[in-house]
Tab-separated table of C-alpha atoms and ligand atoms in Angstrom:
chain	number	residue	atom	x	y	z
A	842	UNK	CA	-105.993	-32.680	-46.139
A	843	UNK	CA	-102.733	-30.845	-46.777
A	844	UNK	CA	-99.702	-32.558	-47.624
A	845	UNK	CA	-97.688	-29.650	-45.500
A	846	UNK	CA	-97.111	-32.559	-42.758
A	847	UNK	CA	-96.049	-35.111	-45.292
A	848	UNK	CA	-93.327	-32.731	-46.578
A	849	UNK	CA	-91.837	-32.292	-43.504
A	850	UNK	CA	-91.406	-35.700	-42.863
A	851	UNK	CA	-89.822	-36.295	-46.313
A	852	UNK	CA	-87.344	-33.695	-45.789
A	853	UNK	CA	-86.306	-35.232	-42.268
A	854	UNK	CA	-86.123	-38.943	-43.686
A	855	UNK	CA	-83.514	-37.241	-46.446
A	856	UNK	CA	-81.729	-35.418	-43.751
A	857	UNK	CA	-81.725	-38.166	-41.689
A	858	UNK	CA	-80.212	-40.807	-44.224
A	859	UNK	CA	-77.959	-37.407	-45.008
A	860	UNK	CA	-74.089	-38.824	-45.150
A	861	UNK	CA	-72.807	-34.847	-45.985
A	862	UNK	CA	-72.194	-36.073	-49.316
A	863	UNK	CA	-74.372	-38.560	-50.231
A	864	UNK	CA	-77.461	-39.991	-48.778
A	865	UNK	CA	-78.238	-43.411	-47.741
A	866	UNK	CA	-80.881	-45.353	-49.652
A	867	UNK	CA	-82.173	-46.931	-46.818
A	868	UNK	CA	-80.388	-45.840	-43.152
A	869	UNK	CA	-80.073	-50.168	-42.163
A	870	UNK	CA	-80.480	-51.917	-45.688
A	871	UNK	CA	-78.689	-49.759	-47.794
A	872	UNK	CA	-75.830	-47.518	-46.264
A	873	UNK	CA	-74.221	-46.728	-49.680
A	874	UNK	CA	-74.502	-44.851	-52.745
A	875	UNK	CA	-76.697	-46.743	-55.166
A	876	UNK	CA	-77.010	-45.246	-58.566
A	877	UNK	CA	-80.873	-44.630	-59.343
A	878	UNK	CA	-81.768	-44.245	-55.793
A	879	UNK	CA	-79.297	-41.318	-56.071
A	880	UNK	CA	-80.753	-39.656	-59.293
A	881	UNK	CA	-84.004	-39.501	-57.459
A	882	UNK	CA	-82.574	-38.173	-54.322
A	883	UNK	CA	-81.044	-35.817	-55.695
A	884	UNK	CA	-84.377	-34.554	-57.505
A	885	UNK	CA	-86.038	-34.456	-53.821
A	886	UNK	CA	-83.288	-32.608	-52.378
A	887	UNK	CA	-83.092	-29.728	-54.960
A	888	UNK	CA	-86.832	-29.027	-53.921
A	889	UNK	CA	-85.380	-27.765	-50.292
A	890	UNK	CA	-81.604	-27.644	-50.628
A	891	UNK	CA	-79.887	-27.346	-54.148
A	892	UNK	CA	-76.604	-27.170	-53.420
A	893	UNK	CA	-76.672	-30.274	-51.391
A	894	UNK	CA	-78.748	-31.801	-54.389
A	895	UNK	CA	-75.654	-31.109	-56.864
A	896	UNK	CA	-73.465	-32.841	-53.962
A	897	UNK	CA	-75.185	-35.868	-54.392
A	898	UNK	CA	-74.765	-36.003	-58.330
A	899	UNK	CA	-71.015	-35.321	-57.527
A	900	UNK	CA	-70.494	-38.053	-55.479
A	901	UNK	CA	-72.301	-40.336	-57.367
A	902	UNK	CA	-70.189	-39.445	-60.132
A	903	UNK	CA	-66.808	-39.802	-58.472
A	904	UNK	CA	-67.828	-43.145	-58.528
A	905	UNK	CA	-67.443	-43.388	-62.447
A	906	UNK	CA	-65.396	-45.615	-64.372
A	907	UNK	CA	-62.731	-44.639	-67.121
A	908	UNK	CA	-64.746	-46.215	-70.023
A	909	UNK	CA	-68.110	-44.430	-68.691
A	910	UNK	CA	-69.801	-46.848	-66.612
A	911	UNK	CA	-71.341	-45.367	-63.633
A	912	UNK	CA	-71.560	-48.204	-61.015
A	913	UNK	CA	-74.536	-49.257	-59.307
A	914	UNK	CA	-72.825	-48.605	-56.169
A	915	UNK	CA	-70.161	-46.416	-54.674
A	916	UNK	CA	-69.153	-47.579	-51.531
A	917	UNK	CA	-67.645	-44.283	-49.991
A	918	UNK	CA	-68.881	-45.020	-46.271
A	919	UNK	CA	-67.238	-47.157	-43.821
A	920	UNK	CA	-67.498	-50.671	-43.988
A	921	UNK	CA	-70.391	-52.239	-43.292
A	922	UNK	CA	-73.086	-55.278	-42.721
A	923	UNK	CA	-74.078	-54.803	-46.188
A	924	UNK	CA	-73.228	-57.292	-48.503
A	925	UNK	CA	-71.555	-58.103	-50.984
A	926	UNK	CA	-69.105	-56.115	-49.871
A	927	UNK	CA	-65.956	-54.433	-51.833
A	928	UNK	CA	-63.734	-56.843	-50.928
A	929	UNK	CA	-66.342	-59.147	-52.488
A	930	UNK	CA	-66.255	-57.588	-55.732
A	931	UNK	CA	-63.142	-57.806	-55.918
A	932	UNK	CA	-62.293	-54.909	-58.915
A	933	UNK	CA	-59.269	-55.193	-60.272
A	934	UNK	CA	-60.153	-53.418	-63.878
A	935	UNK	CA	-57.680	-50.586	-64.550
A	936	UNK	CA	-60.986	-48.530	-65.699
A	937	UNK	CA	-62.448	-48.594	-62.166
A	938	UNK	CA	-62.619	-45.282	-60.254
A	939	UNK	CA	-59.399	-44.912	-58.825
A	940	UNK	CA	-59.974	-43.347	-55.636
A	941	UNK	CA	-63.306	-44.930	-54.673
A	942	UNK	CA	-64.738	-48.466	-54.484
A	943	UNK	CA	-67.795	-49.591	-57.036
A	944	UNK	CA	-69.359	-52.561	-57.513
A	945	UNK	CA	-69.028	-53.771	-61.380
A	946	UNK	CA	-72.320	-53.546	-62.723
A	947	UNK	CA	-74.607	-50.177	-63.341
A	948	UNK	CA	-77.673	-49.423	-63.215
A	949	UNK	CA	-81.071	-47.904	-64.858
A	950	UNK	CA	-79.195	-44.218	-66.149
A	951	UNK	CA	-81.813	-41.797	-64.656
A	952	UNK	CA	-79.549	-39.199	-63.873
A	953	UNK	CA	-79.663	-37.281	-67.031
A	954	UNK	CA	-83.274	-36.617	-66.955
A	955	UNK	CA	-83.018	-35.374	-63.156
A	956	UNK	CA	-79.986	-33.050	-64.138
A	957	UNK	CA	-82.572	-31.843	-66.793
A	958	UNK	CA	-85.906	-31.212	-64.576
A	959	UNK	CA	-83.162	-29.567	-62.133
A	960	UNK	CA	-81.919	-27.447	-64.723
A	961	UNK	CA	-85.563	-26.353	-65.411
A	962	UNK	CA	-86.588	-25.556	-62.602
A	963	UNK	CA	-83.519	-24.138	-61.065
A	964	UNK	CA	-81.316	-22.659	-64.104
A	965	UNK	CA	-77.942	-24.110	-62.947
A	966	UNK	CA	-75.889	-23.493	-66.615
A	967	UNK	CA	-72.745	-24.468	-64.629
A	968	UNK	CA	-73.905	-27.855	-63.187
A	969	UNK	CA	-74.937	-28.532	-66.554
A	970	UNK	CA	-71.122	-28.157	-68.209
A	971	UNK	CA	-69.603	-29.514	-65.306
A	972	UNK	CA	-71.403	-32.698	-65.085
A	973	UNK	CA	-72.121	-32.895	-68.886
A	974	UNK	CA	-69.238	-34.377	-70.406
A	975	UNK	CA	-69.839	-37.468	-67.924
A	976	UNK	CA	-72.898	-38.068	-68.657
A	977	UNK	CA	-72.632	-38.174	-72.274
A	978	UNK	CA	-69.783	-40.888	-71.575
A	979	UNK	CA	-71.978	-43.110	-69.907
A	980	UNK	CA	-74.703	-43.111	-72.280
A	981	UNK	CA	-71.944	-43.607	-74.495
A	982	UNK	CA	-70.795	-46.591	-73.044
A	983	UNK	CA	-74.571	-48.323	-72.649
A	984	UNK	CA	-75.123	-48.009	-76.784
A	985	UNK	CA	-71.645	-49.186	-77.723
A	986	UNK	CA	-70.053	-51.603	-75.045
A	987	UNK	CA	-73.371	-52.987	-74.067
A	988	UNK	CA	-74.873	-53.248	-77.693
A	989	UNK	CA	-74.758	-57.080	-78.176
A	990	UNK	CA	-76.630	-56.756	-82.183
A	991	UNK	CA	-76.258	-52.838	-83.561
A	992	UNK	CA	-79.452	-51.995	-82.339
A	993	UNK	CA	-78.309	-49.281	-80.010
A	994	UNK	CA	-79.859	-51.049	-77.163
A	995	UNK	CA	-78.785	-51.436	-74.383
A	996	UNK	CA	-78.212	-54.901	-72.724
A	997	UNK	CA	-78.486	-55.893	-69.111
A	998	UNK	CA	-75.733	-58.700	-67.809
A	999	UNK	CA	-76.963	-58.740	-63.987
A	1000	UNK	CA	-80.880	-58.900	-62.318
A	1001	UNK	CA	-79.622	-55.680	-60.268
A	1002	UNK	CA	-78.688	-53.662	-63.553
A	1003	UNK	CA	-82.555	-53.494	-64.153
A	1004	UNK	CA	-82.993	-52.070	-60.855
A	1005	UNK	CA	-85.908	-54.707	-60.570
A	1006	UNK	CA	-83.881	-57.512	-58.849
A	1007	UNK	CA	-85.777	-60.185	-58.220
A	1008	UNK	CA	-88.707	-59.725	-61.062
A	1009	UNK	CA	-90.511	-62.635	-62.585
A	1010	UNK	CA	-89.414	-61.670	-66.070
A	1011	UNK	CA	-85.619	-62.710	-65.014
A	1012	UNK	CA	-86.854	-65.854	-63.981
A	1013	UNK	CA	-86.688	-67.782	-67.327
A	1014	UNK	CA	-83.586	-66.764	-67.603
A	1015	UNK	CA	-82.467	-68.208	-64.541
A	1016	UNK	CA	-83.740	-71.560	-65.028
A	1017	UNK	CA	-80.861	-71.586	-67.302
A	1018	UNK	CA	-78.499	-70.888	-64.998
A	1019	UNK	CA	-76.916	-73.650	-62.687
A	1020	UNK	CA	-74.834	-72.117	-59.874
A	1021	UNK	CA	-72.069	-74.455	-59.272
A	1022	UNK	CA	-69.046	-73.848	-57.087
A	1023	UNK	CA	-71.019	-71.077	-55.494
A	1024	UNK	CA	-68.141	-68.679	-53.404
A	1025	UNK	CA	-68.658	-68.420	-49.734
A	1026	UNK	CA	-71.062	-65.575	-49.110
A	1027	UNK	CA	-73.300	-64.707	-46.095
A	1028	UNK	CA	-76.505	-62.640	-47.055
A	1029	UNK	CA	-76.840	-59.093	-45.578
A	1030	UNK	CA	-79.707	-58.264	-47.125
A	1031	UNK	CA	-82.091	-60.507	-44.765
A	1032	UNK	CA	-81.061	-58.986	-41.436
A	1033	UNK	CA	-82.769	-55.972	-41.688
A	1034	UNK	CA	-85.805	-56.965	-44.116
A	1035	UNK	CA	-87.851	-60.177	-43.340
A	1036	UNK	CA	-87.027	-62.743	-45.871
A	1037	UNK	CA	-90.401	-63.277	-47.281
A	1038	UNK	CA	-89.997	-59.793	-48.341
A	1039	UNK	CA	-86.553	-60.711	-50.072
A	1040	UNK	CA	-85.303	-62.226	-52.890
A	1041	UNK	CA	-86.002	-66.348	-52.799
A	1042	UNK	CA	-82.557	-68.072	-52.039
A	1043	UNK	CA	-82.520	-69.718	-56.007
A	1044	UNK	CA	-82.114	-66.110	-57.300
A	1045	UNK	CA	-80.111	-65.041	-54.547
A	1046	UNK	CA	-77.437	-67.634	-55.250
A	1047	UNK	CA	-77.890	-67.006	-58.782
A	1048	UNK	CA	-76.960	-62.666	-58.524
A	1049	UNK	CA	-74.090	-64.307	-56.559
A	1050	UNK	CA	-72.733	-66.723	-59.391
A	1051	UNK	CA	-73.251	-64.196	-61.827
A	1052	UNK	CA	-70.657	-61.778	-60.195
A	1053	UNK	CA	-68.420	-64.477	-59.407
A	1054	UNK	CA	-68.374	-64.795	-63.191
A	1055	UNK	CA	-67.676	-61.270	-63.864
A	1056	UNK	CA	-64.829	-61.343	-61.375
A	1057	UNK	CA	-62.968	-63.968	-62.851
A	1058	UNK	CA	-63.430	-62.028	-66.352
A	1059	UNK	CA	-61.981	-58.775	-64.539
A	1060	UNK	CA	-65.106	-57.469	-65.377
A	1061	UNK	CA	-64.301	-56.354	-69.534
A	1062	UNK	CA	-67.107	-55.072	-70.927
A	1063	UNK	CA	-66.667	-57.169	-74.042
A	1064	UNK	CA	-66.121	-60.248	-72.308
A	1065	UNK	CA	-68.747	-59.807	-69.924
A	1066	UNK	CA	-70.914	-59.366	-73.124
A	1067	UNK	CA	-69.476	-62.562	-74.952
A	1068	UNK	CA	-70.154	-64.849	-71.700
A	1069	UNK	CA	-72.427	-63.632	-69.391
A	1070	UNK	CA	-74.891	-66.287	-69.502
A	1071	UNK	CA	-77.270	-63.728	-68.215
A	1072	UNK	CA	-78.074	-61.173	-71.540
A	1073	UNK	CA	-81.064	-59.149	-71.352
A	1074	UNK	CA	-82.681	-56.056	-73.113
A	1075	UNK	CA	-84.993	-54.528	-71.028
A	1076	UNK	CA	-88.011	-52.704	-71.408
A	1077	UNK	CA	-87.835	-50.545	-68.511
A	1078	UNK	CA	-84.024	-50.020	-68.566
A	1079	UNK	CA	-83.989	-49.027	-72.373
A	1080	UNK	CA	-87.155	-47.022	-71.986
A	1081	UNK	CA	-85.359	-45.063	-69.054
A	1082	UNK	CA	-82.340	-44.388	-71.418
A	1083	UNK	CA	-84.233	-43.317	-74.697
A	1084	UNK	CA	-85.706	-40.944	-72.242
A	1085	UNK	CA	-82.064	-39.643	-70.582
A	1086	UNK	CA	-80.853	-39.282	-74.275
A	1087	UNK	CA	-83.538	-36.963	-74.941
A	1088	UNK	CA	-82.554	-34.763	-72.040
A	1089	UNK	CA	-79.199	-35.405	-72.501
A	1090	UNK	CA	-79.960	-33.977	-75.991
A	1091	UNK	CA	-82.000	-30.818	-74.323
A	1092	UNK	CA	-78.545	-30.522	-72.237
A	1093	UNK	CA	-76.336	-30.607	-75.138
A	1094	UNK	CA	-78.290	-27.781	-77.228
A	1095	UNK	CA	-78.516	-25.764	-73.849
A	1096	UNK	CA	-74.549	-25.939	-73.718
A	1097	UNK	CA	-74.387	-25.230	-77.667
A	1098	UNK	CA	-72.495	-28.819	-77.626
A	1099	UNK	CA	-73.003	-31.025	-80.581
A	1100	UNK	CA	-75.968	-33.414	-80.682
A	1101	UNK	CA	-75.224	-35.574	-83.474
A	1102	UNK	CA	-74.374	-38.364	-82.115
A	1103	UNK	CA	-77.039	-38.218	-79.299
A	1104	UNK	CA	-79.207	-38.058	-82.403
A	1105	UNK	CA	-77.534	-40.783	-83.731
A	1106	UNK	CA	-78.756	-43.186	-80.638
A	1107	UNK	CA	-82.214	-41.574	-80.549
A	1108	UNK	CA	-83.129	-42.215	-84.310
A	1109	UNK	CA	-81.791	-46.124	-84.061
A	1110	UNK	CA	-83.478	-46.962	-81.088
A	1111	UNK	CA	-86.853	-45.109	-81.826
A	1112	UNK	CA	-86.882	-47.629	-84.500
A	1113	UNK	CA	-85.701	-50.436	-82.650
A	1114	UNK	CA	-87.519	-50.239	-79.355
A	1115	UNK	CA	-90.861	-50.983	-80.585
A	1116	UNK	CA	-89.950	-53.859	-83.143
A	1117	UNK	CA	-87.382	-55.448	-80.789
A	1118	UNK	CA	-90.224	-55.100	-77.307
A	1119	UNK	CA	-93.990	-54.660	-78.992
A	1120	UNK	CA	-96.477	-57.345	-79.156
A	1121	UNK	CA	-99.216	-56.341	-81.244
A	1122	UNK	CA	-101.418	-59.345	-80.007
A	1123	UNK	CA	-101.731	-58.553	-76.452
A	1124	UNK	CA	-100.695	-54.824	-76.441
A	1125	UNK	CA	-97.910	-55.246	-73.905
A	1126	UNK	CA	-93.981	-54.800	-73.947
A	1127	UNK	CA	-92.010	-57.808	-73.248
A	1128	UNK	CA	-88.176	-58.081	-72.573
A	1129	UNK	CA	-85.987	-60.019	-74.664
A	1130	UNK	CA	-83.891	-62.527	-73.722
A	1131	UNK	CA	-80.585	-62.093	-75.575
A	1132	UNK	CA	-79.273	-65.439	-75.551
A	1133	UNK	CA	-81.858	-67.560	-76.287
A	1134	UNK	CA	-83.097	-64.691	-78.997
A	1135	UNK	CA	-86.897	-64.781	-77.536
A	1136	UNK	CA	-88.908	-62.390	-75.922
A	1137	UNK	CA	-89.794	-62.669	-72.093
A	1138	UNK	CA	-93.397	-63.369	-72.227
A	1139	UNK	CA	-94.298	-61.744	-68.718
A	1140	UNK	CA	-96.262	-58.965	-67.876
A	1141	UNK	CA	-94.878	-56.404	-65.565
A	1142	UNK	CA	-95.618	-52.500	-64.896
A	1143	UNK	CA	-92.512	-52.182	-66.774
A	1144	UNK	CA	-94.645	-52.580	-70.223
A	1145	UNK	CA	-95.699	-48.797	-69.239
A	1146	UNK	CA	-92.278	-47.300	-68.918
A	1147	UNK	CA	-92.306	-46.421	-73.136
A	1148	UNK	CA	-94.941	-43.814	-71.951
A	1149	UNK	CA	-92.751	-42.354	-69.353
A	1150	UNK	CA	-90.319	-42.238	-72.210
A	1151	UNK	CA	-92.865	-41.405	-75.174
A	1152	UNK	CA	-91.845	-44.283	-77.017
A	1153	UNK	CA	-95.688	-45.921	-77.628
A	1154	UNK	CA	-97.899	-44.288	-80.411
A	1155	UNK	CA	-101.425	-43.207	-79.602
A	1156	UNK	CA	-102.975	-46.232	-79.975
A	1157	UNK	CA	-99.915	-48.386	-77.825
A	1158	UNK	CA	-101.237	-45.959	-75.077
A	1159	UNK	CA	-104.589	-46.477	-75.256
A	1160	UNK	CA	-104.496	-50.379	-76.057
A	1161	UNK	CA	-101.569	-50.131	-72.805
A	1162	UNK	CA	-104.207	-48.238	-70.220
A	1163	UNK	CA	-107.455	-49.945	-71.496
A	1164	UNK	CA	-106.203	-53.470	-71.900
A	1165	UNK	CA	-103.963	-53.893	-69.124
A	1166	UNK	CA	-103.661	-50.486	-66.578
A	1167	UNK	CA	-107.575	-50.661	-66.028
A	1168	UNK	CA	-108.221	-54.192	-65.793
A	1169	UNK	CA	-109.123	-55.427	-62.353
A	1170	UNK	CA	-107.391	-58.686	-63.599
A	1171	UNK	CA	-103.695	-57.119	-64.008
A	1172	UNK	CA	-102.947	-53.815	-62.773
A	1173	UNK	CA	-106.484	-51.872	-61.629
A	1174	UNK	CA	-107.647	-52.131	-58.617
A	1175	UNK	CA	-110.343	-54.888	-58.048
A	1176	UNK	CA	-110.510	-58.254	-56.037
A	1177	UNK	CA	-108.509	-58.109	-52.220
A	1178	UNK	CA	-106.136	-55.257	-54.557
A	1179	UNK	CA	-106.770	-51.860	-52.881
A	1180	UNK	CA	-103.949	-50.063	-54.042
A	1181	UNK	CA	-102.188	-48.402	-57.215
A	1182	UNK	CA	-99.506	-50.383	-59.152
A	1183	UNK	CA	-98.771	-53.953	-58.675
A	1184	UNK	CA	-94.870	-54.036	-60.209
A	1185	UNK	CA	-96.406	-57.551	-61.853
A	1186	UNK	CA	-99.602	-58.116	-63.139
A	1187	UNK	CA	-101.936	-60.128	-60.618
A	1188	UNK	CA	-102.899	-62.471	-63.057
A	1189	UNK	CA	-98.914	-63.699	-63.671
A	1190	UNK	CA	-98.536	-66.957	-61.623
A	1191	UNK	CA	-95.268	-65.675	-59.680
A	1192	UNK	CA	-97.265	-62.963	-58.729
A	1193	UNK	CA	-96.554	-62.221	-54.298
A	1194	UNK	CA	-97.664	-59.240	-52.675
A	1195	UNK	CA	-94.947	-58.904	-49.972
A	1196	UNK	CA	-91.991	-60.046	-52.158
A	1197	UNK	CA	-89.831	-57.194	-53.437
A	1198	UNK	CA	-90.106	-56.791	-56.901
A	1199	UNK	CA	-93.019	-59.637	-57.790
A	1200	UNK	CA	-95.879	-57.794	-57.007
A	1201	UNK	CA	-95.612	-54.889	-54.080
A	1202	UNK	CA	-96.311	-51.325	-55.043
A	1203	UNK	CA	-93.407	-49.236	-55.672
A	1204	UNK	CA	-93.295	-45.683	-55.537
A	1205	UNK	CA	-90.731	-45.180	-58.378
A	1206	UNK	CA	-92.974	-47.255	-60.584
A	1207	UNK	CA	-96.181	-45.355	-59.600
A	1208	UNK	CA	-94.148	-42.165	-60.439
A	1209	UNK	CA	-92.854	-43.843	-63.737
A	1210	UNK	CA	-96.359	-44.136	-64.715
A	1211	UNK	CA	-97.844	-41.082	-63.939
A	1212	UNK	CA	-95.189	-39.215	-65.533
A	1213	UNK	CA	-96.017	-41.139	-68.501
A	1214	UNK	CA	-99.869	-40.535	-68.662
A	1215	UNK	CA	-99.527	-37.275	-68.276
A	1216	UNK	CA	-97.094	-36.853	-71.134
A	1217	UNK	CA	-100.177	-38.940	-72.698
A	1218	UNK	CA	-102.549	-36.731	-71.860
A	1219	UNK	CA	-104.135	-39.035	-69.495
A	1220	UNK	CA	-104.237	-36.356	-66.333
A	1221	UNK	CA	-107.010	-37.699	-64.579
A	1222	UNK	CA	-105.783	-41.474	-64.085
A	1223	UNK	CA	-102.416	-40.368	-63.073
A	1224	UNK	CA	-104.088	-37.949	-60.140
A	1225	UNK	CA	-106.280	-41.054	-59.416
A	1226	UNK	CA	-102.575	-42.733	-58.464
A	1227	UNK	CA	-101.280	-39.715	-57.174
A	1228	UNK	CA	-103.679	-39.866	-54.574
A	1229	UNK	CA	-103.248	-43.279	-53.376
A	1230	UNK	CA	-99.045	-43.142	-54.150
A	1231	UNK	CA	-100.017	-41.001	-50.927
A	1232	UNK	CA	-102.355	-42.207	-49.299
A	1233	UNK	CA	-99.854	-45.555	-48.521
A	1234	UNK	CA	-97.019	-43.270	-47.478
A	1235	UNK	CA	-99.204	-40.990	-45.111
A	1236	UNK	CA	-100.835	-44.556	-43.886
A	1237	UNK	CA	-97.720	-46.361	-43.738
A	1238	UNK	CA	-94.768	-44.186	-43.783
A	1239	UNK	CA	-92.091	-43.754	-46.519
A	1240	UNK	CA	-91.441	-47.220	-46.872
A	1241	UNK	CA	-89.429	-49.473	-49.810
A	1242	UNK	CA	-92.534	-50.883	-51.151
A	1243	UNK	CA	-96.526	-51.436	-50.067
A	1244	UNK	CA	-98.648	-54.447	-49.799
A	1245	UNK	CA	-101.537	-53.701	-52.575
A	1246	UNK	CA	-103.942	-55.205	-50.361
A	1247	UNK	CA	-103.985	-53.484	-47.663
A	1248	UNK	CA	-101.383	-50.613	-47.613
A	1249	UNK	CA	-98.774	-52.122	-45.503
A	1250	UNK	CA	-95.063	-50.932	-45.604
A	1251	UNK	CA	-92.656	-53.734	-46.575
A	1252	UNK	CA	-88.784	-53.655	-46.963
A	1253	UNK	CA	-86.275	-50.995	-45.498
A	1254	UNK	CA	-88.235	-48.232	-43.784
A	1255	UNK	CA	-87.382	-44.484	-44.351
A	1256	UNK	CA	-86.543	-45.190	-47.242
A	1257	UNK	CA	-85.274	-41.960	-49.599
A	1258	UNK	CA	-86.534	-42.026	-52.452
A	1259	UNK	CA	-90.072	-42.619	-51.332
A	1260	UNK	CA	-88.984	-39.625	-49.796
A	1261	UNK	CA	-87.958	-37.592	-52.293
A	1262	UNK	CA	-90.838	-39.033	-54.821
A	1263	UNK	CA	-93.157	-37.534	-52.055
A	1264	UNK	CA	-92.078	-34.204	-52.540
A	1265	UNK	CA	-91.980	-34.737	-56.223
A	1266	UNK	CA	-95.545	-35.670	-55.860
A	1267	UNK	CA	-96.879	-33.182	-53.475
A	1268	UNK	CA	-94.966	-30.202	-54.772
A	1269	UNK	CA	-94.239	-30.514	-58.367
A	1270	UNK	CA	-96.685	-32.563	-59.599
A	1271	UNK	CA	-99.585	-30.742	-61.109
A	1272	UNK	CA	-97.738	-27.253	-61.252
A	1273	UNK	CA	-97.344	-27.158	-57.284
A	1274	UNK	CA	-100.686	-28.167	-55.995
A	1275	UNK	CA	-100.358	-28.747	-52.163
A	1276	UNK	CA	-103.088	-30.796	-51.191
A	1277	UNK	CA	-104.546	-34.049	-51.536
A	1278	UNK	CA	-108.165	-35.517	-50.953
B	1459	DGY	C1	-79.470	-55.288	-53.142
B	1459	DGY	O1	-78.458	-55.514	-52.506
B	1459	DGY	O2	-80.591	-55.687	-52.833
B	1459	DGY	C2	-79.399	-54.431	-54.328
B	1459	DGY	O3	-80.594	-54.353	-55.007
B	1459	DGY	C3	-78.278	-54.790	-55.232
B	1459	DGY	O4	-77.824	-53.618	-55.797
């Protein structure tokens, strides 16, 4: 069947969550710039419109603090019925973006690596030096004022700075956490999405405490850092960046800029990564948990993100796909699982199908992961998920996540960066090949 049809409809989902200058994540759940969403977005786009694509990374960027951070969210719309709101945040730091509300929190820096597979494809030498500088100020910021121990990794303070919200590996973490003299909030998020498809009310409340926290610290990176009683390194996050540094590097040398101290981050955290995240007894990455100075012992498709970012040897690959990738137990298919990746192994007890990040398939993951067995070598597994990374959307539509039993859409629908994964999948993927089954 060709994917022509499927194409179509990804380009009219992005036009259709299509702001002018940046496009919604989600046109009911999510009517403002998130940060990761937008990296990806802006990779669909430049497959059909590049200068709208560069728009995007613009906007996303005017969103960027003084000290680097880029914010998980830039509020540029009107208000709206999502929550928390600015007025929640409440940012008072004289770093923040002057002209443009954020929240106070980032999130997993993808945006380097798209500038780079734009830059590719498309040759655009003055995108490159316009948005360079920028970018090499973020990842500045993430290896120096959120390295908690030298390492030049990065640490996480929030659930929503791994982009993974309501994972089981943050659970643990939680249970630490007491939420009292919670603020007055309403939730948004539950009005559009059924709530058994939402974060459970315990972590909700907790997400909540943790930004009233950061609030009352005017959210300073180094106090944040000191206190926040949340303190994570995370696999996926710190996988993502040792990947953006590398294109970040492949930026720099196409600019003739210095790469020194790019080099710098690359060399400490190729060492660090694996001792800091590898267990060698049951061939899986685990998160640490910075605070309590132990490792996260739960398995989640985030243990494959090192092979998106060519951080496992040979044999971490193979002991990663054979052990844990094919086993009708975790992540293969097998039992009432139909589908192609559960975000958390099915034999972890929290495991849900329906439930946002605890077990749904996600279409950035499945991407994540086929990116990474092909750098692998592993072509023929990563078409076996290309295939049914379709399948759900034609079946279901270009939904926030899929039930892995039967293919059902759950969370916002036409959602964009299913959207623009779709065309990553059906155009780019395997040197252009247009068809699937
Ligand atoms: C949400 O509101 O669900 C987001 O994930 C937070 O950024």
């Amino acid at each position: 069947m060709s994917t022509t049809p499927l194409i179509d409809q990804a380009i009219s989902v992005l036009r259709h969550n299509d702001t002018g200058i940046f496009t919604k994540p989600g046109p009911h759940q999510y009517p403002h710039q998130w940060n990761w969403d937008s990296a990806l977005i802006a990779l669909g786009l430049s497959h059909f419109d590049l200068p709208r694509a560069q728009t995007e990374i613009r906007a996303l960027l005017s969103g960027q603090w003084r000290d680097g951070m880029v914010p998980s969210v830039v509020y540029h719309s009107a208000p709206s019925d999502y929550f928390p709101t600015p007025a929640f945040w409440q940012i008072e730091n004289s770093s923040a973006a002057p002209d443009i509300p954020t929240t106070g929190i980032t999130q997993p820096p993808l945006l380097a690596t798209v500038v780079r597979m734009i830059d590719d494809r498309h040759s655009v030498p003055d995108f490159v030096r316009e948005v360079y500088p920028a970018l090499l100020r973020w990842h500045r910021w993430l290896h120096t004022d959120r390295d908690a121990d030298g390492s030049a990794l990065a640490c996480i303070i929030h659930p929503w700075e791994s982009g993974t919200d309501d994972s089981p590996r943050w659970l643990r973490l939680f249970e630490a956490i007491h939420p009292e003299a919670l603020p007055e909030f309403q939730r948004g998020d539950t009005r559009h999405v059924a709530a058994t498809e939402r974060p459970n009310r315990a972590e909700y409340e907790r997400f909540i405490y943790l930004i009233d926290l950061f609030r009352k610290r005017n959210y300073e990176p180094s106090e944040l850092l000191k206190h926040s009683p949340f303190l994570a390194q995370d696999v996926l996050f710190n996988a993502i960046l040792f990947r953006a540094d590398e294109d970040l590097r492949a930026l720099a040398k196409s600019l003739g800029e210095p790469t020194d101290e790019i080099d710098g981050w690359l060399d400490r955290v190729r060492i660090n990564f694996n001792t800091r995240f590898w267990d060698e007894r049951v061939g899986l990455y685990y998160d640490y948990d910075v605070r309590e100075k132990e490792s996260i012992l739960v398995n989640t498709a985030s243990t494959f993100l090192p092979l998106f970012a060519g951080l496992a040897s040979r044999e971490q690959a193979q002991r990663l796909i054979d052990e844990h990738l094919l086993n009708p137990g975790e992540y293969a298919v097998g039992g009432d699982v139909h589908h192609w990746v559960t975000t958390t192994a099915k034999n972890e007890l929290t495991w849900e199908a329906r439930r946002y990040w605890r077990g749904p398939v996600w279409v950035i993951m499945n991407w994540f992961i086929m990116e990474g067995l092909r750098r692998y070598g592993y072509d023929d597994l990563a078409e076996i998920i290309r295939q049914d990374t379709l399948g759900l959307i034609e079946g279901a539509g270009f939904r926030e996540y899929y039930d892995p039993r039967n293919g059902s859409g759950c969370g916002s629908t036409e959602f964009s960066w299913s959207a623009a994964l779709t065309l990553e999948l059906a155009m780019n993927f395997f040197d252009g090949e247009a068809t699937f089954h």
